[in-house]
Amino acid sequence: MIRQDILDLFRVPPGKKLRLEEHDPGWVQTKELEEAGKGAVRERALAILEENLAELAQAQELLYADGRYAVLVVLQAMDAAGKDGTIKHVMSGVNPQGCQVFSFKKPSAEELSHDFLWRCTLCLPERGRIGIFNRSYYEDVLVVKVHPELLEQQRLPPGKRGKGFWAARYEDINAFEHHLHRNGTVVLKFFLNVSRKEQKRRFLERLSRPEKNWKFSASDLAERAHWDAYREAYEDALGATSTEWAPWYVVPADHKWLARLIVARAVVETLETLDLEFPKVEGKALQELQKVRRALLAEQLRSGATTRAKGRKRGGRDRGR
Ligand code: AMP
Ligand code: MG
């Protein structure tokens, strides 16, 4: 099982420069998986995935019943890293009423008329719910940093757009997430770290399998050409915004099942650290419930007696024919 100490491996320490070269996208070594033996790794992993989903379902029900906290899961990645599949997996384990997913694409004219956090604040999860952001306000320090011409559309007040500008955005994001944290929203952020080689393999798969063609867009290839610039933007942004209150996890994503497991596991582990409890009904409210219960039971007894009486009557008539 993936435990907290393994999750620690993937958490980006606050205040340190992140070096993605130190994070292997093909990482697969958990003690248990190693023990399971190479051939059995996939099967064992699938079994662990199932167990984990059951735990997630329980944890989410408790989150809902407790009603004081919300969980925000932010997913960021290069194309074909497995965001959609991860969301599908995590969602498959929880009650749909307790979960919301929002995908953020190129901003609309209305969205561009507001600050870069605005559209995401409209989609924040309420207490008791898990909200998943498929891309997020981080796009505004990632794709926008790689393509600074996009900033022109944002109609910002004049000023330099150098290091200080991006540092201010990181600072605003940290303040925003701190605010969420202090008000009961647990923020968890995952960067699905796919390798360039694996991305190519997945693109080729999308191109060669008709049922996967729809997933490929020509812009995916254009963005791939900016691979190094993206890596740099990710290193800067994740290093500057991994905080105690809203940590980033760099998730090895070349093995889809492992990425899914790590994300689901991190959500469960985090929920377990909260003081969640089913609301207790005590005192007057409990007395009231007991009164209602007695009333319902009495009603049942009465209706039982009536049915029996009716039965006797009908029975008598039938016999008389
Ligand atoms: P996909 O998630 O593959 O459907 O693609 C969505 C696209 O929208 C990606 O290329 C993102 O980089 C882009 N996108 C998301 N947010 C922004 C943003 N704030 N500014 C510019 N492009 C964005
Ligand atoms: Mg895409």
mmCIF file of C-alpha atoms and ligand atoms in Angstrom:
data_model
loop_
_atom_site.group_PDB
_atom_site.id
_atom_site.type_symbol
_atom_site.label_atom_id
_atom_site.label_comp_id
_atom_site.label_asym_id
_atom_site.label_seq_id
_atom_site.Cartn_x
_atom_site.Cartn_y
_atom_site.Cartn_z
ATOM 1 C CA MET A 1 0.000 0.000 0.000
ATOM 2 C CA ILE A 2 1.197 3.526 -0.719
ATOM 3 C CA ARG A 3 1.703 5.112 2.661
ATOM 4 C CA GLN A 4 2.356 8.596 3.886
ATOM 5 C CA ASP A 5 6.132 8.098 3.817
ATOM 6 C CA ILE A 6 5.952 7.237 0.133
ATOM 7 C CA LEU A 7 3.741 10.228 -0.547
ATOM 8 C CA ASP A 8 6.441 12.301 1.159
ATOM 9 C CA LEU A 9 8.772 11.275 -1.658
ATOM 10 C CA PHE A 10 6.622 13.083 -4.182
ATOM 11 C CA ARG A 11 5.770 16.177 -2.148
ATOM 12 C CA VAL A 12 7.643 19.310 -3.211
ATOM 13 C CA PRO A 13 9.293 20.794 -0.109
ATOM 14 C CA PRO A 14 8.258 24.418 0.482
ATOM 15 C CA GLY A 15 10.799 27.121 -0.209
ATOM 16 C CA LYS A 16 13.168 24.967 -2.248
ATOM 17 C CA LYS A 17 14.067 25.075 -5.901
ATOM 18 C CA LEU A 18 12.335 22.195 -7.659
ATOM 19 C CA ARG A 19 14.451 20.142 -10.043
ATOM 20 C CA LEU A 20 12.296 17.950 -12.227
ATOM 21 C CA GLU A 21 15.323 15.966 -13.400
ATOM 22 C CA GLU A 22 15.376 14.502 -9.895
ATOM 23 C CA HIS A 23 11.866 13.115 -10.399
ATOM 24 C CA ASP A 24 11.710 9.968 -12.520
ATOM 25 C CA PRO A 25 8.445 9.826 -14.533
ATOM 26 C CA GLY A 26 8.870 6.038 -14.779
ATOM 27 C CA TRP A 27 9.227 5.494 -11.008
ATOM 28 C CA VAL A 28 7.458 2.355 -9.904
ATOM 29 C CA GLN A 29 9.210 1.189 -6.746
ATOM 30 C CA THR A 30 6.982 0.830 -3.777
ATOM 31 C CA LYS A 31 8.108 -1.787 -1.320
ATOM 32 C CA GLU A 32 4.935 -3.737 -1.668
ATOM 33 C CA LEU A 33 4.939 -3.660 -5.451
ATOM 34 C CA GLU A 34 8.567 -4.712 -5.441
ATOM 35 C CA GLU A 35 7.731 -7.618 -3.174
ATOM 36 C CA ALA A 36 4.865 -8.639 -5.431
ATOM 37 C CA GLY A 37 7.439 -9.521 -8.065
ATOM 38 C CA LYS A 38 7.792 -7.906 -11.459
ATOM 39 C CA GLY A 39 5.289 -10.000 -13.420
ATOM 40 C CA ALA A 40 2.615 -9.530 -10.788
ATOM 41 C CA VAL A 41 3.087 -5.802 -10.346
ATOM 42 C CA ARG A 42 0.223 -4.762 -12.605
ATOM 43 C CA GLU A 43 -2.293 -7.203 -11.159
ATOM 44 C CA ARG A 44 -1.281 -6.355 -7.617
ATOM 45 C CA ALA A 45 -1.506 -2.665 -8.448
ATOM 46 C CA LEU A 46 -5.018 -3.106 -9.803
ATOM 47 C CA ALA A 47 -6.044 -4.870 -6.608
ATOM 48 C CA ILE A 48 -4.560 -2.025 -4.552
ATOM 49 C CA LEU A 49 -6.425 0.461 -6.746
ATOM 50 C CA GLU A 50 -9.697 -1.279 -5.896
ATOM 51 C CA GLU A 51 -8.980 -1.257 -2.153
ATOM 52 C CA ASN A 52 -8.049 2.361 -2.351
ATOM 53 C CA LEU A 53 -11.268 3.296 -4.112
ATOM 54 C CA ALA A 54 -13.273 1.694 -1.333
ATOM 55 C CA GLU A 55 -11.320 3.736 1.232
ATOM 56 C CA LEU A 56 -11.845 6.869 -0.788
ATOM 57 C CA ALA A 57 -15.596 6.277 -0.927
ATOM 58 C CA GLN A 58 -15.730 5.947 2.856
ATOM 59 C CA ALA A 59 -13.570 8.992 3.446
ATOM 60 C CA GLN A 60 -15.696 11.065 1.105
ATOM 61 C CA GLU A 61 -18.912 10.069 2.838
ATOM 62 C CA LEU A 62 -17.421 11.158 6.129
ATOM 63 C CA LEU A 63 -16.279 14.456 4.594
ATOM 64 C CA TYR A 64 -19.852 15.039 3.440
ATOM 65 C CA ALA A 65 -21.439 14.068 6.748
ATOM 66 C CA ASP A 66 -18.970 16.202 8.718
ATOM 67 C CA GLY A 67 -19.721 19.173 6.476
ATOM 68 C CA ARG A 68 -16.949 21.498 7.683
ATOM 69 C CA TYR A 69 -14.241 20.955 5.107
ATOM 70 C CA ALA A 70 -13.990 20.982 1.329
ATOM 71 C CA VAL A 71 -11.200 19.399 -0.699
ATOM 72 C CA LEU A 72 -9.791 21.011 -3.817
ATOM 73 C CA VAL A 73 -7.704 18.783 -6.075
ATOM 74 C CA VAL A 74 -5.722 20.669 -8.713
ATOM 75 C CA LEU A 75 -4.369 18.672 -11.651
ATOM 76 C CA GLN A 76 -1.767 20.080 -13.984
ATOM 77 C CA ALA A 77 0.258 18.336 -16.662
ATOM 78 C CA MET A 78 1.533 18.343 -20.198
ATOM 79 C CA ASP A 79 -0.847 16.903 -22.803
ATOM 80 C CA ALA A 80 -1.469 13.143 -22.696
ATOM 81 C CA ALA A 81 -0.097 12.841 -19.161
ATOM 82 C CA GLY A 82 -3.305 11.194 -17.976
ATOM 83 C CA LYS A 83 -5.332 13.916 -16.263
ATOM 84 C CA ASP A 84 -8.634 12.732 -17.701
ATOM 85 C CA GLY A 85 -8.000 9.087 -16.847
ATOM 86 C CA THR A 86 -6.955 10.016 -13.308
ATOM 87 C CA ILE A 87 -10.113 12.051 -12.792
ATOM 88 C CA LYS A 88 -12.228 9.217 -14.154
ATOM 89 C CA HIS A 89 -10.565 6.827 -11.752
ATOM 90 C CA VAL A 90 -10.805 9.010 -8.653
ATOM 91 C CA MET A 91 -14.420 9.877 -9.473
ATOM 92 C CA SER A 92 -15.353 6.226 -9.938
ATOM 93 C CA GLY A 93 -14.795 5.730 -6.236
ATOM 94 C CA VAL A 94 -17.011 8.444 -4.848
ATOM 95 C CA ASN A 95 -20.643 9.376 -4.657
ATOM 96 C CA PRO A 96 -21.256 11.707 -7.646
ATOM 97 C CA GLN A 97 -23.216 14.023 -5.355
ATOM 98 C CA GLY A 98 -20.086 14.679 -3.336
ATOM 99 C CA CYS A 99 -17.767 15.503 -6.192
ATOM 100 C CA GLN A 100 -17.447 18.216 -8.841
ATOM 101 C CA VAL A 101 -15.074 18.475 -11.803
ATOM 102 C CA PHE A 102 -14.238 21.639 -13.724
ATOM 103 C CA SER A 103 -11.979 21.896 -16.772
ATOM 104 C CA PHE A 104 -10.300 25.170 -17.594
ATOM 105 C CA LYS A 105 -9.583 25.880 -21.244
ATOM 106 C CA LYS A 106 -8.494 29.032 -23.038
ATOM 107 C CA PRO A 107 -10.256 31.863 -21.204
ATOM 108 C CA SER A 108 -13.373 33.413 -22.748
ATOM 109 C CA ALA A 109 -13.829 37.146 -23.342
ATOM 110 C CA GLU A 110 -15.800 37.387 -20.122
ATOM 111 C CA GLU A 111 -13.124 35.536 -18.161
ATOM 112 C CA LEU A 112 -10.420 37.764 -19.632
ATOM 113 C CA SER A 113 -12.333 40.771 -18.326
ATOM 114 C CA HIS A 114 -11.587 39.621 -14.772
ATOM 115 C CA ASP A 115 -8.459 38.845 -12.767
ATOM 116 C CA PHE A 116 -6.866 35.459 -13.453
ATOM 117 C CA LEU A 117 -8.237 33.819 -10.287
ATOM 118 C CA TRP A 118 -11.835 34.867 -10.872
ATOM 119 C CA ARG A 119 -13.101 32.035 -13.066
ATOM 120 C CA CYS A 120 -11.687 29.444 -10.687
ATOM 121 C CA THR A 121 -13.175 31.025 -7.570
ATOM 122 C CA LEU A 122 -16.598 30.563 -9.182
ATOM 123 C CA CYS A 123 -15.998 26.822 -9.240
ATOM 124 C CA LEU A 124 -14.620 26.183 -5.746
ATOM 125 C CA PRO A 125 -16.111 23.197 -3.912
ATOM 126 C CA GLU A 126 -18.499 23.823 -1.051
ATOM 127 C CA ARG A 127 -18.030 22.211 2.371
ATOM 128 C CA GLY A 128 -18.458 18.456 2.273
ATOM 129 C CA ARG A 129 -17.443 18.173 -1.378
ATOM 130 C CA ILE A 130 -14.363 17.233 -3.355
ATOM 131 C CA GLY A 131 -13.734 19.610 -6.238
ATOM 132 C CA ILE A 132 -11.364 18.657 -9.025
ATOM 133 C CA PHE A 133 -9.772 21.250 -11.275
ATOM 134 C CA ASN A 134 -8.634 19.835 -14.607
ATOM 135 C CA ARG A 135 -6.095 22.627 -15.235
ATOM 136 C CA SER A 136 -6.561 25.735 -13.132
ATOM 137 C CA TYR A 137 -5.306 29.233 -12.345
ATOM 138 C CA TYR A 138 -1.830 27.685 -12.661
ATOM 139 C CA GLU A 139 -2.232 27.924 -16.444
ATOM 140 C CA ASP A 140 -1.700 31.633 -15.912
ATOM 141 C CA VAL A 141 1.852 31.007 -14.716
ATOM 142 C CA LEU A 142 2.500 28.097 -17.107
ATOM 143 C CA VAL A 143 1.090 28.363 -20.642
ATOM 144 C CA VAL A 144 0.932 32.140 -20.269
ATOM 145 C CA LYS A 145 4.560 32.268 -19.140
ATOM 146 C CA VAL A 146 5.654 30.065 -22.045
ATOM 147 C CA HIS A 147 3.620 32.262 -24.441
ATOM 148 C CA PRO A 148 3.876 35.765 -22.925
ATOM 149 C CA GLU A 149 1.915 37.206 -25.866
ATOM 150 C CA LEU A 150 -1.175 35.729 -24.161
ATOM 151 C CA LEU A 151 -0.710 38.348 -21.454
ATOM 152 C CA GLU A 152 -1.717 41.056 -23.902
ATOM 153 C CA GLN A 153 -5.240 39.623 -23.986
ATOM 154 C CA GLN A 154 -5.455 40.023 -20.219
ATOM 155 C CA ARG A 155 -5.509 43.838 -20.492
ATOM 156 C CA LEU A 156 -3.453 44.356 -17.363
ATOM 157 C CA PRO A 157 -2.268 47.746 -16.108
ATOM 158 C CA PRO A 158 1.110 48.736 -17.608
ATOM 159 C CA GLY A 159 4.259 47.395 -16.025
ATOM 160 C CA LYS A 160 7.235 45.137 -16.598
ATOM 161 C CA ARG A 161 6.534 41.476 -17.268
ATOM 162 C CA GLY A 162 9.797 40.126 -15.960
ATOM 163 C CA LYS A 163 10.710 37.951 -12.974
ATOM 164 C CA GLY A 164 8.986 40.289 -10.523
ATOM 165 C CA PHE A 165 5.712 40.000 -12.401
ATOM 166 C CA TRP A 166 5.683 36.183 -12.151
ATOM 167 C CA ALA A 167 6.860 36.271 -8.539
ATOM 168 C CA ALA A 168 3.854 38.490 -7.761
ATOM 169 C CA ARG A 169 1.520 35.958 -9.379
ATOM 170 C CA TYR A 170 3.014 33.129 -7.290
ATOM 171 C CA GLU A 171 2.582 35.298 -4.214
ATOM 172 C CA ASP A 172 -1.065 35.971 -5.073
ATOM 173 C CA ILE A 173 -1.684 32.253 -5.625
ATOM 174 C CA ASN A 174 -0.102 31.415 -2.262
ATOM 175 C CA ALA A 175 -2.226 34.029 -0.518
ATOM 176 C CA PHE A 176 -5.361 32.766 -2.258
ATOM 177 C CA GLU A 177 -4.666 29.153 -1.270
ATOM 178 C CA HIS A 178 -3.798 30.200 2.282
ATOM 179 C CA HIS A 179 -7.144 31.941 2.492
ATOM 180 C CA LEU A 180 -8.879 28.768 1.268
ATOM 181 C CA HIS A 181 -6.979 26.629 3.755
ATOM 182 C CA ARG A 182 -7.804 28.877 6.694
ATOM 183 C CA ASN A 183 -11.472 28.699 5.755
ATOM 184 C CA GLY A 184 -11.682 24.922 5.593
ATOM 185 C CA THR A 185 -10.734 24.048 2.009
ATOM 186 C CA VAL A 186 -7.950 21.511 1.846
ATOM 187 C CA VAL A 187 -5.876 22.179 -1.275
ATOM 188 C CA LEU A 188 -3.948 19.339 -2.917
ATOM 189 C CA LYS A 189 -2.041 19.870 -6.145
ATOM 190 C CA PHE A 190 -0.700 17.243 -8.500
ATOM 191 C CA PHE A 191 1.654 17.602 -11.416
ATOM 192 C CA LEU A 192 1.411 14.449 -13.522
ATOM 193 C CA ASN A 193 5.005 14.088 -14.601
ATOM 194 C CA VAL A 194 5.050 12.270 -17.934
ATOM 195 C CA SER A 195 8.298 11.815 -19.842
ATOM 196 C CA ARG A 196 8.813 13.244 -23.288
ATOM 197 C CA LYS A 197 9.263 9.744 -24.637
ATOM 198 C CA GLU A 198 6.012 8.459 -23.131
ATOM 199 C CA GLN A 199 4.134 11.525 -24.369
ATOM 200 C CA LYS A 200 5.322 10.727 -27.891
ATOM 201 C CA ARG A 201 4.168 7.117 -27.525
ATOM 202 C CA ARG A 202 0.721 8.249 -26.354
ATOM 203 C CA PHE A 203 0.409 10.817 -29.172
ATOM 204 C CA LEU A 204 1.273 8.123 -31.706
ATOM 205 C CA GLU A 205 -1.334 5.867 -30.152
ATOM 206 C CA ARG A 206 -3.917 8.636 -30.439
ATOM 207 C CA LEU A 207 -2.982 9.132 -34.079
ATOM 208 C CA SER A 208 -2.988 5.496 -35.066
ATOM 209 C CA ARG A 209 -6.133 4.293 -33.280
ATOM 210 C CA PRO A 210 -9.336 5.665 -34.834
ATOM 211 C CA GLU A 211 -11.208 5.553 -31.528
ATOM 212 C CA LYS A 212 -8.477 7.723 -30.012
ATOM 213 C CA ASN A 213 -8.089 10.210 -32.898
ATOM 214 C CA TRP A 214 -10.476 12.696 -31.323
ATOM 215 C CA LYS A 215 -8.136 13.123 -28.390
ATOM 216 C CA PHE A 216 -5.364 14.533 -30.537
ATOM 217 C CA SER A 217 -5.211 18.182 -31.438
ATOM 218 C CA ALA A 218 -2.585 19.783 -33.656
ATOM 219 C CA SER A 219 -1.836 22.281 -30.881
ATOM 220 C CA ASP A 220 -0.626 19.363 -28.726
ATOM 221 C CA LEU A 221 2.338 18.985 -31.066
ATOM 222 C CA ALA A 222 2.959 22.727 -31.065
ATOM 223 C CA GLU A 223 3.123 22.716 -27.255
ATOM 224 C CA ARG A 224 5.399 19.678 -27.258
ATOM 225 C CA ALA A 225 7.878 21.787 -29.225
ATOM 226 C CA HIS A 226 8.076 24.028 -26.145
ATOM 227 C CA TRP A 227 8.845 21.109 -23.817
ATOM 228 C CA ASP A 228 11.902 22.676 -22.162
ATOM 229 C CA ALA A 229 10.204 26.035 -21.634
ATOM 230 C CA TYR A 230 7.293 24.237 -19.980
ATOM 231 C CA ARG A 231 9.610 22.225 -17.719
ATOM 232 C CA GLU A 232 11.232 25.454 -16.609
ATOM 233 C CA ALA A 233 7.867 27.141 -16.033
ATOM 234 C CA TYR A 234 6.715 24.123 -13.988
ATOM 235 C CA GLU A 235 9.889 24.111 -11.924
ATOM 236 C CA ASP A 236 9.544 27.817 -11.133
ATOM 237 C CA ALA A 237 5.833 27.741 -10.411
ATOM 238 C CA LEU A 238 5.713 24.532 -8.375
ATOM 239 C CA GLY A 239 8.804 25.429 -6.370
ATOM 240 C CA ALA A 240 7.342 28.830 -5.499
ATOM 241 C CA THR A 241 3.824 27.624 -4.676
ATOM 242 C CA SER A 242 4.348 24.373 -2.792
ATOM 243 C CA THR A 243 3.413 25.411 0.717
ATOM 244 C CA GLU A 244 2.584 23.733 3.991
ATOM 245 C CA TRP A 245 -1.051 24.636 3.448
ATOM 246 C CA ALA A 246 -1.216 23.658 -0.248
ATOM 247 C CA PRO A 247 1.516 21.206 -1.248
ATOM 248 C CA TRP A 248 2.423 20.129 -4.750
ATOM 249 C CA TYR A 249 3.038 16.494 -5.558
ATOM 250 C CA VAL A 250 5.159 15.577 -8.568
ATOM 251 C CA VAL A 251 3.506 12.320 -9.577
ATOM 252 C CA PRO A 252 5.397 9.824 -11.748
ATOM 253 C CA ALA A 253 2.956 9.446 -14.663
ATOM 254 C CA ASP A 254 4.536 7.109 -17.207
ATOM 255 C CA HIS A 255 2.587 4.282 -15.562
ATOM 256 C CA LYS A 256 -1.030 5.384 -15.586
ATOM 257 C CA TRP A 257 -2.144 3.033 -12.816
ATOM 258 C CA LEU A 258 0.552 4.326 -10.487
ATOM 259 C CA ALA A 259 -0.341 7.968 -11.083
ATOM 260 C CA ARG A 260 -3.996 7.176 -10.347
ATOM 261 C CA LEU A 261 -3.072 5.308 -7.207
ATOM 262 C CA ILE A 262 -0.868 8.097 -5.881
ATOM 263 C CA VAL A 263 -3.500 10.791 -6.430
ATOM 264 C CA ALA A 264 -6.327 8.759 -4.877
ATOM 265 C CA ARG A 265 -4.049 7.737 -1.995
ATOM 266 C CA ALA A 266 -2.980 11.303 -1.284
ATOM 267 C CA VAL A 267 -6.632 12.358 -1.104
ATOM 268 C CA VAL A 268 -7.458 9.530 1.315
ATOM 269 C CA GLU A 269 -4.387 10.196 3.485
ATOM 270 C CA THR A 270 -5.221 13.879 3.644
ATOM 271 C CA LEU A 271 -8.828 13.228 4.601
ATOM 272 C CA GLU A 272 -7.562 10.946 7.354
ATOM 273 C CA THR A 273 -5.535 13.773 8.888
ATOM 274 C CA LEU A 274 -8.671 15.885 9.354
ATOM 275 C CA ASP A 275 -10.736 15.521 12.513
ATOM 276 C CA LEU A 276 -13.736 14.345 10.524
ATOM 277 C CA GLU A 277 -16.653 12.840 12.371
ATOM 278 C CA PHE A 278 -20.235 11.889 11.754
ATOM 279 C CA PRO A 279 -22.389 14.550 13.422
ATOM 280 C CA LYS A 280 -23.559 13.355 16.853
ATOM 281 C CA VAL A 281 -27.163 13.919 17.794
ATOM 282 C CA GLU A 282 -27.424 14.555 21.540
ATOM 283 C CA GLY A 283 -29.637 16.086 24.233
ATOM 284 C CA LYS A 284 -32.937 17.573 23.149
ATOM 285 C CA ALA A 285 -32.390 16.760 19.476
ATOM 286 C CA LEU A 286 -31.796 13.101 20.388
ATOM 287 C CA GLN A 287 -34.947 13.043 22.570
ATOM 288 C CA GLU A 288 -36.869 14.473 19.638
ATOM 289 C CA LEU A 289 -35.547 11.703 17.341
ATOM 290 C CA GLN A 290 -36.542 9.054 19.857
ATOM 291 C CA LYS A 291 -40.022 10.562 20.063
ATOM 292 C CA VAL A 292 -40.371 10.443 16.276
ATOM 293 C CA ARG A 293 -39.103 6.866 16.265
ATOM 294 C CA ARG A 294 -41.699 5.824 18.847
ATOM 295 C CA ALA A 295 -44.418 7.565 16.844
ATOM 296 C CA LEU A 296 -43.368 5.747 13.651
ATOM 297 C CA LEU A 297 -43.271 2.400 15.421
ATOM 298 C CA ALA A 298 -46.695 3.006 16.930
ATOM 299 C CA GLU A 299 -48.023 3.864 13.468
ATOM 300 C CA GLN A 300 -46.603 0.637 12.143
ATOM 301 C CA LEU A 301 -48.272 -1.302 14.976
ATOM 302 C CA ARG A 302 -51.585 0.429 14.313
ATOM 303 C CA SER A 303 -51.453 -0.202 10.585
ATOM 304 C CA GLY A 304 -50.445 -3.814 11.265
ATOM 305 C CA ALA A 305 -53.478 -4.238 13.504
ATOM 306 C CA THR A 306 -55.776 -2.675 10.875
ATOM 307 C CA THR A 307 -54.427 -4.939 8.123
ATOM 308 C CA ARG A 308 -54.949 -7.993 10.311
ATOM 309 C CA ALA A 309 -58.490 -6.900 11.111
ATOM 310 C CA LYS A 310 -59.254 -6.294 7.412
ATOM 311 C CA GLY A 311 -57.772 -9.673 6.570
ATOM 312 C CA ARG A 312 -60.040 -11.366 9.116
ATOM 313 C CA LYS A 313 -63.065 -9.562 7.694
ATOM 314 C CA ARG A 314 -62.244 -10.460 4.084
ATOM 315 C CA GLY A 315 -61.377 -13.999 5.095
ATOM 316 C CA GLY A 316 -64.762 -14.359 6.794
ATOM 317 C CA ARG A 317 -66.613 -13.049 3.739
ATOM 318 C CA ASP A 318 -64.702 -15.378 1.408
ATOM 319 C CA ARG A 319 -65.494 -18.310 3.561
ATOM 320 C CA GLY A 320 -69.146 -17.356 3.479
ATOM 321 C CA ARG A 321 -69.371 -17.754 -0.333
HETATM 322 P P1 AMP B 1 -7.209 20.534 -23.011
HETATM 323 O O1 AMP B 1 -7.084 20.494 -21.517
HETATM 324 O O2 AMP B 1 -6.322 19.571 -23.706
HETATM 325 O O3 AMP B 1 -8.618 20.494 -23.472
HETATM 326 O O4 AMP B 1 -6.647 21.958 -23.489
HETATM 327 C C1 AMP B 1 -7.021 23.164 -22.945
HETATM 328 C C2 AMP B 1 -6.085 24.225 -23.436
HETATM 329 O O5 AMP B 1 -6.446 25.476 -22.848
HETATM 330 C C3 AMP B 1 -4.632 23.954 -23.076
HETATM 331 O O6 AMP B 1 -3.820 24.110 -24.187
HETATM 332 C C4 AMP B 1 -4.344 25.018 -22.034
HETATM 333 O O7 AMP B 1 -3.023 25.419 -22.009
HETATM 334 C C5 AMP B 1 -5.285 26.137 -22.470
HETATM 335 N N1 AMP B 1 -5.518 27.064 -21.367
HETATM 336 C C6 AMP B 1 -6.056 26.789 -20.171
HETATM 337 N N2 AMP B 1 -6.051 27.872 -19.367
HETATM 338 C C7 AMP B 1 -5.500 28.881 -20.091
HETATM 339 C C8 AMP B 1 -5.211 30.246 -19.838
HETATM 340 N N3 AMP B 1 -5.493 30.808 -18.655
HETATM 341 N N4 AMP B 1 -4.656 30.973 -20.814
HETATM 342 C C9 AMP B 1 -4.361 30.406 -22.003
HETATM 343 N N5 AMP B 1 -4.598 29.131 -22.317
HETATM 344 C C10 AMP B 1 -5.166 28.367 -21.390
HETATM 345 MG MG MG B 2 -5.199 18.348 -24.739
#
